[in-house]
Coordinates of C-alpha atoms in Angstrom, one line a residue:
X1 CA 92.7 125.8 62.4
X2 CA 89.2 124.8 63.1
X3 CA 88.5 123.6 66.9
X4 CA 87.9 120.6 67.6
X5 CA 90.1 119.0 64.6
X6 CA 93.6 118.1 65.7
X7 CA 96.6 118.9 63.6
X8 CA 94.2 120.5 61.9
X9 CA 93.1 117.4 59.9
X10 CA 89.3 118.1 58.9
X11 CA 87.6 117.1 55.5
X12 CA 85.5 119.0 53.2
X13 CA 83.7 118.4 49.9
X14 CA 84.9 118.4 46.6
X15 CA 82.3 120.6 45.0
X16 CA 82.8 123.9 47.2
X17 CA 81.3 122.8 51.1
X18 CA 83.7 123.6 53.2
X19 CA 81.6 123.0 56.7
X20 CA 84.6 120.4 58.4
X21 CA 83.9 116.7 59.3
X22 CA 87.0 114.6 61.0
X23 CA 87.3 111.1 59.5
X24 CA 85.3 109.3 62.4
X25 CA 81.9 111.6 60.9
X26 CA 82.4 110.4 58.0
X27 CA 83.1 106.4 58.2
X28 CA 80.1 105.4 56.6
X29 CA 78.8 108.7 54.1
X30 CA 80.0 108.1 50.5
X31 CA 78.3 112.0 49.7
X32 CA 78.6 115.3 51.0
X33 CA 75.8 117.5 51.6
X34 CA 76.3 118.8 48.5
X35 CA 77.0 115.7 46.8
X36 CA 80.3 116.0 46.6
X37 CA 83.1 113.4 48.1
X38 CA 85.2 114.1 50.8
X39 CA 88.6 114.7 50.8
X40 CA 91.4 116.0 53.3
X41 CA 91.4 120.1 53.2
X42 CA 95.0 119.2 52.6
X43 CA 97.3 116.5 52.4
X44 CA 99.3 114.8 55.9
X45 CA 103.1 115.2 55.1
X46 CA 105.8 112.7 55.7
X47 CA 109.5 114.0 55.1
X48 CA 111.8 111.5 54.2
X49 CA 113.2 111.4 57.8
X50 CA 109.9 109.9 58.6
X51 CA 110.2 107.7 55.8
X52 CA 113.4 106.1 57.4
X53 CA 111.9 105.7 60.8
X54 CA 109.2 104.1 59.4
X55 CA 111.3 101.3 57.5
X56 CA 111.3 98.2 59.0
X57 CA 108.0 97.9 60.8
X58 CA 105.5 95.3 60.5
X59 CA 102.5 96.2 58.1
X60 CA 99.9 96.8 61.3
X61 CA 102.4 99.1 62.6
X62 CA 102.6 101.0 59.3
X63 CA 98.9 100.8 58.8
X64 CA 98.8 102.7 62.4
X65 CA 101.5 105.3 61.6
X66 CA 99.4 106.5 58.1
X67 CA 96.0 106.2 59.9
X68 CA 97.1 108.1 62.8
X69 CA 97.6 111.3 60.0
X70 CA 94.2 111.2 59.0
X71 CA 92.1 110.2 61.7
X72 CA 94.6 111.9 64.6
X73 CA 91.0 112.1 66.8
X74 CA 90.9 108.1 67.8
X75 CA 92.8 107.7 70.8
X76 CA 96.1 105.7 69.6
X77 CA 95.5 102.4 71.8
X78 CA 92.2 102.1 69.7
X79 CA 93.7 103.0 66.5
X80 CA 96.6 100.4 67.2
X81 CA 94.6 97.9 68.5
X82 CA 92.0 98.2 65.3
X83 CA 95.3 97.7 63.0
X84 CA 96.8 95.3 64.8
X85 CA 93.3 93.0 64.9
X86 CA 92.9 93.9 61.2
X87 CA 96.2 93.1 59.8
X88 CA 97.2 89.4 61.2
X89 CA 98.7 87.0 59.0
X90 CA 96.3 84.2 59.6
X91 CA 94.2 86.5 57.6
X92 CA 95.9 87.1 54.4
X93 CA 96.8 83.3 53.9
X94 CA 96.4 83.4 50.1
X95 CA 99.6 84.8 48.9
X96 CA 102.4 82.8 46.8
X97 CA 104.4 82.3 49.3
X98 CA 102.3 81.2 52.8
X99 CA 106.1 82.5 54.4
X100 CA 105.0 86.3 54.0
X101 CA 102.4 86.4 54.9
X102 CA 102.2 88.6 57.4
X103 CA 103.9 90.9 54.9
X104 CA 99.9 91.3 54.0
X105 CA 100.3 92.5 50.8
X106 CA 104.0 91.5 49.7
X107 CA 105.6 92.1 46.3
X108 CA 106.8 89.4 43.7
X109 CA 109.6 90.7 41.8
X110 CA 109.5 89.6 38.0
X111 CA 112.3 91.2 35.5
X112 CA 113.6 94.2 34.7
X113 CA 112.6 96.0 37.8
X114 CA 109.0 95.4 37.6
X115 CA 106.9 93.3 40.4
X116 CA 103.7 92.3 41.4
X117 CA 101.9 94.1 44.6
X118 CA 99.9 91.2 46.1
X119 CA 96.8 92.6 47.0
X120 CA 94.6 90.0 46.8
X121 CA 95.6 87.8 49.8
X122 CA 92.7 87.8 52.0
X123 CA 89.6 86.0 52.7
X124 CA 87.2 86.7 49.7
X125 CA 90.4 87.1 47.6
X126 CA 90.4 90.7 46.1
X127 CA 91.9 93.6 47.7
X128 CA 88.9 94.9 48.9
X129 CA 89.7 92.8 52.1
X130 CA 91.9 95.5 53.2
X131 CA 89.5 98.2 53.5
X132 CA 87.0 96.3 54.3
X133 CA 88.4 94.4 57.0
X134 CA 89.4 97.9 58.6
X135 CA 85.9 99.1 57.9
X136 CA 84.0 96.5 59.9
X137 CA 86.8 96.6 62.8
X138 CA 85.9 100.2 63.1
X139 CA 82.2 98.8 63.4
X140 CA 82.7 96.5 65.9
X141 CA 84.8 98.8 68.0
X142 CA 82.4 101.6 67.8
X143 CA 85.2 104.2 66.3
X144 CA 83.5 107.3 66.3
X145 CA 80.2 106.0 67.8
X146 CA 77.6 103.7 67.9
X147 CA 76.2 102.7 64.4
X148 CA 73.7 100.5 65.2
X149 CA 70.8 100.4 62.8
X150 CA 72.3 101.3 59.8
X151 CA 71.8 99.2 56.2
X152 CA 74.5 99.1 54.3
X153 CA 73.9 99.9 50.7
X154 CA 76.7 99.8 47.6
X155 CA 76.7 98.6 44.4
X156 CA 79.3 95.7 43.6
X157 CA 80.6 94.2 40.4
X158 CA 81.6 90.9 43.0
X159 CA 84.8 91.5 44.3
X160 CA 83.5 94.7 47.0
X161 CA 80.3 92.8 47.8
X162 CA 82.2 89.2 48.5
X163 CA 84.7 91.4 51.0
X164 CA 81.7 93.5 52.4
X165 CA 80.0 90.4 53.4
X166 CA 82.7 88.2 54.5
X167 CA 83.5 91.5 57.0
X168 CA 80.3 92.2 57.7
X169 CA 78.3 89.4 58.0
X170 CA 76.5 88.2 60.4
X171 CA 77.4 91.5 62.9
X172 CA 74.5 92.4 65.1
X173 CA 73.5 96.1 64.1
X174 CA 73.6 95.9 60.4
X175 CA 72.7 95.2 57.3
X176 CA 73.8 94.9 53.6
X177 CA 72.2 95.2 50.6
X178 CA 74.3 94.9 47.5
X179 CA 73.2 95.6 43.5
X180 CA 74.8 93.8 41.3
X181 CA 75.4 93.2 37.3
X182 CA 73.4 90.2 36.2
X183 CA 75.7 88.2 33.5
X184 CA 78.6 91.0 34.1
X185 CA 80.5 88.6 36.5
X186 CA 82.6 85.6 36.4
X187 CA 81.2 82.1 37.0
X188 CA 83.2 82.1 40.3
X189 CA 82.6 85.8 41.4
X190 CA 78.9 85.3 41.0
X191 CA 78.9 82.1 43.5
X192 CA 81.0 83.6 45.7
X193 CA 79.0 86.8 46.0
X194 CA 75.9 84.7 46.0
X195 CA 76.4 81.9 48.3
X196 CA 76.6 84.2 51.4
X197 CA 74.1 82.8 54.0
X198 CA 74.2 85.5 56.5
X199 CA 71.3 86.2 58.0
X200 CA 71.9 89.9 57.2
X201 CA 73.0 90.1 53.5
X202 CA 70.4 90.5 50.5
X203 CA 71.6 90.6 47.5
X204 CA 70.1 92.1 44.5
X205 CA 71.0 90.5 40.8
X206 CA 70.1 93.7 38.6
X207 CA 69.2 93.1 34.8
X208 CA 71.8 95.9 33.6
X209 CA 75.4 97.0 33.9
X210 CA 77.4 98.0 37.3
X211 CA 77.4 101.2 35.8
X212 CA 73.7 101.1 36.0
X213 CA 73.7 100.0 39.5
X214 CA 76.2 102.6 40.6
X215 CA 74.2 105.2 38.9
X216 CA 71.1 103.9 40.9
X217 CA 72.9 103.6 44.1
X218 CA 74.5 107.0 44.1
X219 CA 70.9 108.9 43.4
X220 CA 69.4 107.1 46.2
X221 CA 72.0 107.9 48.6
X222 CA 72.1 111.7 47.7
X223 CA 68.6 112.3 48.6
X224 CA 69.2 112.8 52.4
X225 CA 65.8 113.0 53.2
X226 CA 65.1 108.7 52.1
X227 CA 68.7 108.0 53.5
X228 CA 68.1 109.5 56.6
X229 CA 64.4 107.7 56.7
X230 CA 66.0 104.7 56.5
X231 CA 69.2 104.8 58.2
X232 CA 71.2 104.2 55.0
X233 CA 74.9 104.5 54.9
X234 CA 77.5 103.9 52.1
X235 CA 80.2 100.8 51.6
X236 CA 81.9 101.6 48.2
X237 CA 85.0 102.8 47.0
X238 CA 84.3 106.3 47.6
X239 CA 84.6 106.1 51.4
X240 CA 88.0 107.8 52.6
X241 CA 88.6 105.1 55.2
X242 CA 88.8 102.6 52.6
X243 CA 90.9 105.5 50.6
X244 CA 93.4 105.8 53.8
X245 CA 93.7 102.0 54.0
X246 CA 95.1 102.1 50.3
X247 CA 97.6 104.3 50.9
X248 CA 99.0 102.2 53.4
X249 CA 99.3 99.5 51.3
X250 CA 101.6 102.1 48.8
X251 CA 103.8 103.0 51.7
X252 CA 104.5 99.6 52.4
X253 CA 105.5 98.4 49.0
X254 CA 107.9 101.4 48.4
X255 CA 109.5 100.9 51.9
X256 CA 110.4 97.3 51.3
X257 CA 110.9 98.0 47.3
X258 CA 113.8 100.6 47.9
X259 CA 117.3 101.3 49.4
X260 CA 116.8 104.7 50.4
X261 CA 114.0 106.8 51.1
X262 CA 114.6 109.2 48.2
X263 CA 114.3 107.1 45.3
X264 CA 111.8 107.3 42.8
X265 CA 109.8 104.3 41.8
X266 CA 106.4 104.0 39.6
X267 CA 103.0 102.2 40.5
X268 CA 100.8 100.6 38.0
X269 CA 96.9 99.5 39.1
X270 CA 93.6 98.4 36.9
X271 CA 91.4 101.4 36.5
X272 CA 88.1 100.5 37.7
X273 CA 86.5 102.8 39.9
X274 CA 89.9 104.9 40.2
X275 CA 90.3 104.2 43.5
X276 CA 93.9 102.8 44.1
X277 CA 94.9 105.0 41.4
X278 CA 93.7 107.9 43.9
X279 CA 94.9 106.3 46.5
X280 CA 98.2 106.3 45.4
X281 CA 98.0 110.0 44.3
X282 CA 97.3 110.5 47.8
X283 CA 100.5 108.5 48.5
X284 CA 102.9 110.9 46.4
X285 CA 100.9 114.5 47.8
X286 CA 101.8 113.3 51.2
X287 CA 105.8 112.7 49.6
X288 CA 106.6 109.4 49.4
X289 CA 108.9 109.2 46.3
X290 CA 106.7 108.2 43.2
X291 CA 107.8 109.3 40.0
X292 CA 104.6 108.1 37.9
X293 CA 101.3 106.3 38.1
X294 CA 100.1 104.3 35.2
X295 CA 96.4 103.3 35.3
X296 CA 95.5 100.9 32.9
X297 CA 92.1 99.9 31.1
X298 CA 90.2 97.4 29.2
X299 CA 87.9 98.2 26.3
X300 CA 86.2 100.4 28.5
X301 CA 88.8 103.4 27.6
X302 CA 87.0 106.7 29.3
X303 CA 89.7 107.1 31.4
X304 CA 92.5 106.4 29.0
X305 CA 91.0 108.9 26.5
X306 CA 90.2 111.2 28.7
X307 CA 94.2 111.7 29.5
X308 CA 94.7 111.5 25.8
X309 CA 92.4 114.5 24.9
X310 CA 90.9 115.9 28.1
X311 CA 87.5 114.9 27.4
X312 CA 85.5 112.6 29.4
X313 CA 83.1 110.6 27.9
X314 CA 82.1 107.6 29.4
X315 CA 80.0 105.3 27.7
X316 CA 76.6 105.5 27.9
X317 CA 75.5 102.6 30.7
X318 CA 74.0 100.9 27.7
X319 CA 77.1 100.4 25.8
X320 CA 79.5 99.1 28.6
X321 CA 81.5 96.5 27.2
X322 CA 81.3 92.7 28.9
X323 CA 85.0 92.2 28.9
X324 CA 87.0 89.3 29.7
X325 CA 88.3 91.7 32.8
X326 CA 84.8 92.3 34.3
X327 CA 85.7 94.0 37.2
X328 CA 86.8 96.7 35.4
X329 CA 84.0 96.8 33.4
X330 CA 83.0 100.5 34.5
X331 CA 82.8 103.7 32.2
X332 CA 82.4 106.6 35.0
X333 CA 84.6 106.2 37.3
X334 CA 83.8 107.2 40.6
X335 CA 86.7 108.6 42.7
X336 CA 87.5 110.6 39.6
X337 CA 86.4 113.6 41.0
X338 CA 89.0 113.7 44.0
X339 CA 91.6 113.7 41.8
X340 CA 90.0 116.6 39.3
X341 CA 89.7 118.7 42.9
X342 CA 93.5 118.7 43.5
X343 CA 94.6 119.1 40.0
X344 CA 92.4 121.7 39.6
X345 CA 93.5 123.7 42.9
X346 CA 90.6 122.9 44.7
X347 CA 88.5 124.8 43.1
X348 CA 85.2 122.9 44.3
X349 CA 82.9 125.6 42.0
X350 CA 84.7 124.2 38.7
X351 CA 84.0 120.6 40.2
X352 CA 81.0 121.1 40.6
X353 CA 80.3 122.8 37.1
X354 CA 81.8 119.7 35.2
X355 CA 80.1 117.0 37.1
X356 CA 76.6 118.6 36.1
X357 CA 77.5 118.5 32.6
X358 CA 79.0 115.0 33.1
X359 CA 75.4 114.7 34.5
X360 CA 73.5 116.3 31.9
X361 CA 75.3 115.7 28.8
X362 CA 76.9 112.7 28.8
X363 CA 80.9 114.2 28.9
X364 CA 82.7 117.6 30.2
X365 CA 86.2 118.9 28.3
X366 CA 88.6 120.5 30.3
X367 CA 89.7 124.0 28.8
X368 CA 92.9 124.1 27.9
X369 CA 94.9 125.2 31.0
X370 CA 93.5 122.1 32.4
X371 CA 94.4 119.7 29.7
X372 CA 98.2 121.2 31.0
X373 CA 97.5 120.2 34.3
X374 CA 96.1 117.0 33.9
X375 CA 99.1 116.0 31.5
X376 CA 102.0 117.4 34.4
X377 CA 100.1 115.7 37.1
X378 CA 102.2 112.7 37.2
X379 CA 99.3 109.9 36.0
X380 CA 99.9 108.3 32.9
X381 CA 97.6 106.1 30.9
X382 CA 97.4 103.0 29.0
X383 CA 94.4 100.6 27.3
X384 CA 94.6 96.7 26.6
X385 CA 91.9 94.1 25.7
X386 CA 91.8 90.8 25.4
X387 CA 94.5 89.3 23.1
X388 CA 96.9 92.2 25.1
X389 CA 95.4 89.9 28.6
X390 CA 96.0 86.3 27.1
X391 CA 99.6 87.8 25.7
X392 CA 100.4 88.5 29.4
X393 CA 98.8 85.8 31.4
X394 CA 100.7 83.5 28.9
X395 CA 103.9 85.3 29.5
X396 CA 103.6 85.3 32.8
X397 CA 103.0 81.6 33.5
X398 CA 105.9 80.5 31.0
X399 CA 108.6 82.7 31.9
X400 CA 107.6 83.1 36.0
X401 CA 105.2 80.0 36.9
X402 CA 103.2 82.2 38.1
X403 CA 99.5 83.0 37.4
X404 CA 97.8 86.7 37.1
X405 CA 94.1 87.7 36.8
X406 CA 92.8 89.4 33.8
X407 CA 92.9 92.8 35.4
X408 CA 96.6 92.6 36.7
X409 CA 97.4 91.5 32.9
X410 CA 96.0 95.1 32.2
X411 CA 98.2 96.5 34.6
X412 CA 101.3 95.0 33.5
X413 CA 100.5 95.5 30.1
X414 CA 100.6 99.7 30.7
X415 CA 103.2 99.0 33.5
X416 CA 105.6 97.0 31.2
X417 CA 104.9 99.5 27.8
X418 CA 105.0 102.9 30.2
X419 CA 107.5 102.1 32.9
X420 CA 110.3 104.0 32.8
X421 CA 113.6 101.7 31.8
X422 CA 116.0 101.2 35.6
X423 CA 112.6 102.4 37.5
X424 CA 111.4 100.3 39.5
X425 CA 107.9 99.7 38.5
X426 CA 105.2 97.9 40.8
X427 CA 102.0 97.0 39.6
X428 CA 99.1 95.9 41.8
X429 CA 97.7 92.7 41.4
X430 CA 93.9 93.0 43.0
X431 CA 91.9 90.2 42.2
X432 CA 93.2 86.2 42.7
X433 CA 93.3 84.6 39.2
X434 CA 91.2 81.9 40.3
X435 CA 87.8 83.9 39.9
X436 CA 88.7 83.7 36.3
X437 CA 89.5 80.3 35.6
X438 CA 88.6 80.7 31.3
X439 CA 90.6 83.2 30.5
X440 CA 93.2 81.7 32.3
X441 CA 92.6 77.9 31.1
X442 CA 92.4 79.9 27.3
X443 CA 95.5 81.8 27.8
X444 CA 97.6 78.9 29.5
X445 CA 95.6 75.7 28.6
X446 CA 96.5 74.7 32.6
X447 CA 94.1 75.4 35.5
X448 CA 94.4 77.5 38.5
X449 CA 94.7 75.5 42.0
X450 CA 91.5 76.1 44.0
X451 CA 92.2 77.3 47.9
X452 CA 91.0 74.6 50.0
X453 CA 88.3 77.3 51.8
X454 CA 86.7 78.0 48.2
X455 CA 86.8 73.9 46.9
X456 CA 83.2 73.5 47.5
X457 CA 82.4 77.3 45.8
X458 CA 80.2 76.2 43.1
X459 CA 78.0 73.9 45.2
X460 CA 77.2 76.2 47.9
X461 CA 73.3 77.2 48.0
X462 CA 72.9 80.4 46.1
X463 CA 70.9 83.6 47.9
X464 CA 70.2 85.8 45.2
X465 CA 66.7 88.2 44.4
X466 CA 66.5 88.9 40.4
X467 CA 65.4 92.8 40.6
X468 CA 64.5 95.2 37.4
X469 CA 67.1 97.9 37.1
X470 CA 64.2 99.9 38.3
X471 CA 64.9 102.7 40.7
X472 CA 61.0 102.9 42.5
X473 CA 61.5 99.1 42.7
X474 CA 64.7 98.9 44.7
X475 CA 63.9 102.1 47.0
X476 CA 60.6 100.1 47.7
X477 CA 62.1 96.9 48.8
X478 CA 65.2 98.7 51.1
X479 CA 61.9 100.5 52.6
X480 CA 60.8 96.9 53.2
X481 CA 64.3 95.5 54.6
X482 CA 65.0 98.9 56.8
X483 CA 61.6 98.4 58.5
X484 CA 61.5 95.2 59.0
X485 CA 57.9 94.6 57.7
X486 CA 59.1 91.9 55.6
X487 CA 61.8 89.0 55.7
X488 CA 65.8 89.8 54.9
X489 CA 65.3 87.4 51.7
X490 CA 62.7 86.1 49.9
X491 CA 64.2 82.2 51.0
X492 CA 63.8 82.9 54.5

C-alpha cells in the first residue's frame, strides 16, 4: 500500500504510469503524464450489507458515502458539508414532479419495468449540473488546495459548457474558455451557452465539428510544457470527480428502484462521450447488482459497431453527422479508453499501443481474445436515428404525457429493444427536452412549456468569438486571456 494514500485508494494512468495521485491531485488534470486518463488502481467495494445500510438516505448523504471511497483523504466534515451544499433541492427544481425534488435525480416509472432516470433537473438543465456543481464546490472550498489562477479550458457541444458556466461563473480565481461546434447545436443550447455574461467566461464558436474541438483541446492540454505556462487545467468529461459524481447518481436509482439489495436491474444512457456509460461500469465493479448496460447511439455508430465487430472506427472529424440528437453528435469517444483498461486487465502497454494507432490510422481492432472480452463484459449496444427518435418522443407523449429529449428517445429505444423482459430497466434521461423544441413540435405537433428562469432565453445578449478551427489561433488567444494582456472578450 503506498504511504500517504488511505485505504489504499491512489490513481494511476491508463496507458502503463503507475506513479500514484489521490483524487484531490487530480481534480482538475483530464491527462496523465503519459497521456493517459486516470483511473482507480482498483475498484472501492460495497457488499450488499452496505448496500442495505445505505437504503434510505437522502441523496447528499449517498453522494457522501460513494465519495468518501474514492477520495478517503478529505476530512469527512468537508466532504459532507461539500455534498450537502451541492445537493439541495432548491437546486434541482426542474424535475416532473417539483414534490421530489430533493430526490435530485428521481426516476419516472413508465411500463413494463422500464423508467426514466431524471438527470436533467438542475440549473442549465442537463446532467452535467451534477458534476459540475460538485466540481466548483470543491473550488470554492479549496479541496485539495488552492487553485487560484487556473483557466479553465474544455471543449462543449452546449450542455457541459452551459453547466460549467452556470457553476463557475463569476468565481474569483478562474477562468473558462470553452470551444464549441458552430451550427452543431440546438437554437436553444446555442443561446443558452452564449448568453453567459460573466465577466470570466469566453466562449469560442469554432467553424467545425465537437469532434474537432475535442481533438484541439486534448493536444493542447497534453503538451505540459504550454499548460503549465499558462496555468491551464481540464473541465470535461474525462475528470474522475465528475466520474465519481455519476456513480452516485447509479447507486441512487438502484436503491430506490429495488426491494432487496441483490436484485439485478439494467441501465440504459446516450453514448456521447461514454461517460455515464463508464460511470455506471464503475457502479457494477464496485458490486452494486447490474445485470447489463445498454448504450445507445445516433447515426454516429462507432461505438455501436465497434461492440458488433471489435473494430473502432470513428468517423473521420469531417464526416460527423449533424443529427437531430446533437449532443451526441461525437465519433471518438472519450472515456472509452477507461473502460478498454479494465477489460483488458489493465494492461496500460496494450492501451497505449491501440490508442496510437487510433491516432495514426484512423481505427484499432481488437485481436480476437479481446473481441471475447469486450462481448462478456456486460455492455450491450444499440443504434437509432431520427424516425427511431420521433417514434419514441411520439410514444412517449401519447401513452405517458410526458415529454423526452432526442437523446433519451435513443436511450429508450436500445433500452426498450435490449432490456431483458421482468428486468427492471432504467434509462437515463440527460438533457431537458426543451433545448430541442423542433424535434419535439415534429414528433408531437405540441410544444414544450418553457421554465420560467429560461422564458427570456432567446433575447438575452449573446457573448460569442467566431474562431477558425485553427490550433496556432486558439493557443494564441488563451496566451492572451491567461496573461491578461488583452480583455476577457472582444465586447468588453
Amino acid at each position: 500500500m503506498p504511504l500517504g494514500f488511505p485505504n489504499g485508494m491512489h490513481y494511476i494512468s491508463t496507458r502503463g504510469n503507475e506513479t500514484p495521485h489521490s483524487l484531490t491531485d487530480i481534480l482538475f488534470k483530464g491527462f496523465a503524464e503519459d497521456d493517459g486518463l486516470f483511473v482507480p488502481a482498483e475498484y472501492p467495494k460495497v457488499d450488499t450489507e452496505t448496500l442495505r445500510l445505505w437504503r434510505g438516505q437522502s441523496y447528499a448523504a449517498l453522494a457522501y458515502e460513494v465519495l468518501h471511497l474514492f477520495a478517503p483523504e478529505i476530512p469527512l466534515t468537508d466532504l459532507w458539508r461539500l455534498c450537502a451544499e451541492t445537493y439541495q433541492g432548491q437546486f434541482f427544481q426542474h424535475g416532473r414532479d417539483s414534490f421530489k425534488s430533493e430526490e435530485i435525480t428521481p426516476t419516472t416509472w413508465l411500463h413494463d419495468n422500464v423508467g426514466l432516470l431524471e438527470l436533467a433537473n438542475g440549473p442549465t438543465l442537463s446532467f452535467d449540473d451534477v458534476g459540475i456543481r460538485l466540481l466548483a464546490k470543491c473550488y470554492e472550498k479549496e479541496i485539495g488546495g488552492s487553485h487560484k489562477g487556473m483557466t479553465l479550458f474544455g471543449a462543449t457541444t452546449g450542455d457541459m459548457g452551459a453547466a460549467a458556466q452556470a457553476a463557475f461563473g463569476d468565481l474569483e480565481g478562474v477562468k473558462l474558455v470553452l470551444l464549441s461546434p458552430k451550427g452543431r447545436m440546438s437554437g436553444f443550447q446555442a443561446a443558452q451557452l452564449y448568453s453567459c455574461d460573466a465577466e470570466n467566461v469566453i466562449n469560442l464558436e469554432v467553424d467545425a465539428t465537437f469532434d474537432t474541438c475535442q481533438e484541439i483541446v486534448n493536444r493542447i492540454m497534453q503538451d505540459r510544457e504550454f499548460v503549465e505556462k499558462h496555468g491551464l487545467a481540464s473541465v470535461n468529461s474525462v475528470l474522475w470527480l465528475r466520474i465519481a459524481a455519476q456513480v452516485v447518481y447509479y447507486f441512487w436509482a438502484y436503491l430506490q428502484a429495488t426491494h432487496n439489495c441483490t436484485e439485478e436491474v439494467v441501465f440504459a444512457m446516450p453514448g456521447g462521450n461514454f461517460g455515464n456509460a463508464y460511470s455506471c461500469w464503475v457502479a457494477k465493479q464496485m458490486g452494486l447488482p447490474i445485470l447489463r448496460i445498454i448504450v445507445g447511439t445516433n447515426e454516429n455508430d462507432a461505438l455501436d459497431r465497434f461492440w458488433r465487430t471489435g473494430t473502432y472506427h470513428p468517423k473521420p472529424v469531417t464526416e460527423t453527422f449533424a443529427t437531430s440528437s446533437p449532443s451526441a453528435d461525437i465519433s471518438r469517444a472519450a472515456n472509452l479508453e477507461r473502460f478498454l483498461f479494465d477489460v483488458l486487465g489493465h494492461n496500460g502497454a496494450r492501451i497505449s499501443e491501440l490508442m496510437h494507432q487510433l491516432t495514426h490510422d484512423g481505427e484499432f481492432t481488437l485481436r480476437p481474445d479481446e473481441f471475447s472480452k469486450l462481448r462478456r463484459s456486460g455492455i450491450a449496444s444499440g443504434t437509432s436515428d431520427h424516425h427511431n427518435r420521433l417514434e419514441i418522443i411520439e410514444n412517449m407523449h401519447l401513452e405517458y404525457d410526458a415529454v423526452v429529449d432526442p437523446h433519451t428517445a435513443d436511450a429508450l429505444f436500445s433500452g426498450i429493444y435490449l432490456h431483458p423482459v421482468g428486468v427492471k430497466t432504467i434509462c437515463c434521461e440527460t438533457v431537458n427536452p426543451v433545448k430541442f423544441p423542433a424535434i419535439i413540435k415534429q414528433a408531437t405537433n405540441c410544444s414544450v412549456e418553457t421554465p420560467d428562469d429560461y422564458k427570456d432565453i432567446f433575447k438575452r445578449a449573446r457573448h460569442a468569438e467566431a474562431i477558425p478551427a485553427d490550433e496556432a489561433q486558439i493557443r494564441a488567444k488563451l496566451e492572451c486571456v491567461t496573461s491578461d494582456l488583452c480583455p476577457l472578450r472582444l465586447d468588453r
